[in-house]
PDB file of C-alpha atoms in Angstrom:
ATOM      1  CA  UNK E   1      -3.122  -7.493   8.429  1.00  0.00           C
ATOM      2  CA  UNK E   2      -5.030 -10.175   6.858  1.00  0.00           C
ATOM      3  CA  UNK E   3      -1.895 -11.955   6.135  1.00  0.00           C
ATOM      4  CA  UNK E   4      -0.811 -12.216   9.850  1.00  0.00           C
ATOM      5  CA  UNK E   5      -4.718 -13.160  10.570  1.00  0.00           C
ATOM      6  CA  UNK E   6      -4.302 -16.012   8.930  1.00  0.00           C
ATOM      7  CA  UNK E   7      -1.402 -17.706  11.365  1.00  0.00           C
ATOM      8  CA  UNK E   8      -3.596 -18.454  14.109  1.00  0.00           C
ATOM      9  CA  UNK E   9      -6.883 -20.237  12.780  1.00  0.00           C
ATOM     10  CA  UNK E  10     -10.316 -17.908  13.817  1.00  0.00           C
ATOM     11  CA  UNK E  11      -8.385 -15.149  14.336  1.00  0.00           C
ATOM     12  CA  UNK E  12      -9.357 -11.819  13.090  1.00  0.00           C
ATOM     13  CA  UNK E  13      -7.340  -8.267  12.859  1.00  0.00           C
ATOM     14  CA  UNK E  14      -8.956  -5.144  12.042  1.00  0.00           C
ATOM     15  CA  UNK E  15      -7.221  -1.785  11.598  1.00  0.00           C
ATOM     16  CA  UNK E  16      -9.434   1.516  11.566  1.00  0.00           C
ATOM     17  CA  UNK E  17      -8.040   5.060  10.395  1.00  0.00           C
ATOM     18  CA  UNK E  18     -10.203   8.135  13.130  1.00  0.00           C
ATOM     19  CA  UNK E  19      -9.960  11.075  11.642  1.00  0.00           C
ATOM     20  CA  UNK E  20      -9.972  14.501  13.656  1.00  0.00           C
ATOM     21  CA  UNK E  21      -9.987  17.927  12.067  1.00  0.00           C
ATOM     22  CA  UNK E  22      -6.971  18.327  12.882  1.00  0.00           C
ATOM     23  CA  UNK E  23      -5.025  14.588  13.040  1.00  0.00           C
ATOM     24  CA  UNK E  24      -6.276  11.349  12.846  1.00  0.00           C
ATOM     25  CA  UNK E  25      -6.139   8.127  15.079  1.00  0.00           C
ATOM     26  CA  UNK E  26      -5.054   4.535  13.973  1.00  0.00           C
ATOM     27  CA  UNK E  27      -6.425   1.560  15.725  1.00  0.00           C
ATOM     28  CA  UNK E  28      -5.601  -2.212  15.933  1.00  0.00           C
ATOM     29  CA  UNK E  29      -7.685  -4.488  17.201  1.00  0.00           C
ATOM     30  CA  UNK E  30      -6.523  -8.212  17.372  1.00  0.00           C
ATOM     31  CA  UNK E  31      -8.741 -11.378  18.374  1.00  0.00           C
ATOM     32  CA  UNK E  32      -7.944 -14.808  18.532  1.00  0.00           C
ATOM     33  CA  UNK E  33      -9.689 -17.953  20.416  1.00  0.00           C
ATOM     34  CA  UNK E  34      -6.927 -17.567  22.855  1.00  0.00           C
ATOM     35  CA  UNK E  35      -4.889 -15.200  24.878  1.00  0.00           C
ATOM     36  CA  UNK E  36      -1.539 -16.370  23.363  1.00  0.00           C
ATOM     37  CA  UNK E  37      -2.841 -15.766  19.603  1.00  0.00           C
ATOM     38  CA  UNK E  38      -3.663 -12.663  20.218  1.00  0.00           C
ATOM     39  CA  UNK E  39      -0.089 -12.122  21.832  1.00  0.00           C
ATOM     40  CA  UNK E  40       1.497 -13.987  19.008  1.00  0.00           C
ATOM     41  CA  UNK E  41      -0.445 -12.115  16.530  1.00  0.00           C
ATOM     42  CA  UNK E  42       0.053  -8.749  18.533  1.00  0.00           C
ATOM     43  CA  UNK E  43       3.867  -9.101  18.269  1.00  0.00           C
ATOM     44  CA  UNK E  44       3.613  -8.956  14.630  1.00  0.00           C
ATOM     45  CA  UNK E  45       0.865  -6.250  13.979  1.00  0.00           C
ATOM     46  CA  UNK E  46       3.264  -3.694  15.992  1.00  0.00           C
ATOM     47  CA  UNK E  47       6.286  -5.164  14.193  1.00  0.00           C
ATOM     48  CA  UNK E  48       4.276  -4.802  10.826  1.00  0.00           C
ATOM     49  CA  UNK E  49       3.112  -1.366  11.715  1.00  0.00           C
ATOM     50  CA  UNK E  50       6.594   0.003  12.486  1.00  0.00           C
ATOM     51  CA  UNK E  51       8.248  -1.283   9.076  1.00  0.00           C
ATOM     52  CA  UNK E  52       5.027   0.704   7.550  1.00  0.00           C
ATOM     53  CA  UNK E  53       6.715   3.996   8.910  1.00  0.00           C
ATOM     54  CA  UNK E  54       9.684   3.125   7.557  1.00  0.00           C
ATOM     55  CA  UNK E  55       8.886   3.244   3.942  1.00  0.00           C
ATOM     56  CA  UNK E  56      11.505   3.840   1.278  1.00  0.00           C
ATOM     57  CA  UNK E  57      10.938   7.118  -0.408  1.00  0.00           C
ATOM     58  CA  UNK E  58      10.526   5.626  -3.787  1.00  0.00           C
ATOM     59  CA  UNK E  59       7.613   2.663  -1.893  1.00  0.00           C
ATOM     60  CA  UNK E  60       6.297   6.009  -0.860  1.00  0.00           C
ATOM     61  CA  UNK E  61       6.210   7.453  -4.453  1.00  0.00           C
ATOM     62  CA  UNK E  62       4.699   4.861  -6.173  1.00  0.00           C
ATOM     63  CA  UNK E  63       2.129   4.639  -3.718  1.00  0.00           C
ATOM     64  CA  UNK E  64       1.119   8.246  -4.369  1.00  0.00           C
ATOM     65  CA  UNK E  65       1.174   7.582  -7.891  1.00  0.00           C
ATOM     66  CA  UNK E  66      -0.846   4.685  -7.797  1.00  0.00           C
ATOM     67  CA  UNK E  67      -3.585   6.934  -5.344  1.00  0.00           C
ATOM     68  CA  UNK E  68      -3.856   9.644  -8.284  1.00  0.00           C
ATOM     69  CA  UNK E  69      -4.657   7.003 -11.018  1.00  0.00           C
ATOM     70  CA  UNK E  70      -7.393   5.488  -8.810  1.00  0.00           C
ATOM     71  CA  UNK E  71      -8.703   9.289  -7.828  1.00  0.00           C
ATOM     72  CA  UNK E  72      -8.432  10.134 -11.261  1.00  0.00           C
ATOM     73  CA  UNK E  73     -10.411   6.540 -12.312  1.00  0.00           C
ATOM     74  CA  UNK E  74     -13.556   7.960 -10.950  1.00  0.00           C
ATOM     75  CA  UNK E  75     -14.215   9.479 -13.368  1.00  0.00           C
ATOM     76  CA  UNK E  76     -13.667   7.181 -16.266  1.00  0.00           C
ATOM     77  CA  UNK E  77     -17.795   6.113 -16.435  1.00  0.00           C
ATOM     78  CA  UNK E  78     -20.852   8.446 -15.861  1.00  0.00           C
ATOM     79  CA  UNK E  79     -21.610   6.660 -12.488  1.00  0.00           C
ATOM     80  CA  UNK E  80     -18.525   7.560 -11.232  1.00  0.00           C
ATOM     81  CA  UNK E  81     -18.404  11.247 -12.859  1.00  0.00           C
ATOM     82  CA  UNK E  82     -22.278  11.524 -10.951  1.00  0.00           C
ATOM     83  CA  UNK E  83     -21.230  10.756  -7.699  1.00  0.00           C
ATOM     84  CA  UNK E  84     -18.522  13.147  -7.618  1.00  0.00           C
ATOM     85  CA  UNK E  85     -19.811  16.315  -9.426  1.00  0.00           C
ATOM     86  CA  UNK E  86     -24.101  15.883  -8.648  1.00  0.00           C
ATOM     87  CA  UNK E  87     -23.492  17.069  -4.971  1.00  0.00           C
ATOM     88  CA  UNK E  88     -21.792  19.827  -6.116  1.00  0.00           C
ATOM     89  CA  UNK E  89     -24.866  20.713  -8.912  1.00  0.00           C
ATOM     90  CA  UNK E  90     -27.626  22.555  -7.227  1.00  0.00           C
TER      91      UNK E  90
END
């Protein structure tokens, strides 16, 4: 999003992920110092959003992989390893 941001000067785009219990909500919200950048910029956060949901399975893949090595990362210093077993410890 940052990336279309950036074609109209002062804009700014900010996507939010509202989870439910039992779905979740994605949000766009586009400003620009004028009504036709945030139309341009519109335009391309719904065209940028639909190639999202078409992601090749093996896009899709790697991005799972790449999720598990970060989740798995935590724990890889005792700061990390604290702040995901102390709640647990009591």
């Amino acid at each position: 999003m940052a990336v279309i941001a950036d074609k109209v000067p002062g804009a700014e785009i900010k996507a939010d992920l509202l989870p439910y219990s039992d779905a979740a909500l994605f949000t766009v919200t586009v400003s620009a110092p004028s009504a036709e950048g945030v139309k341009t910029l519109a335009k391309e956060v719904v065209a940028a959003v639909k190639e999202a949901g078409s992601a090749k399975e093996e896009d899709v893949k790697k991005a799972i992989a790449k999720a598990k090595v970060a989740d798995a990362s935590r724990f890889e210093n005792t700061a990390g390893l604290l702040t995901v077993a102390a709640p647990g410890v009591g």
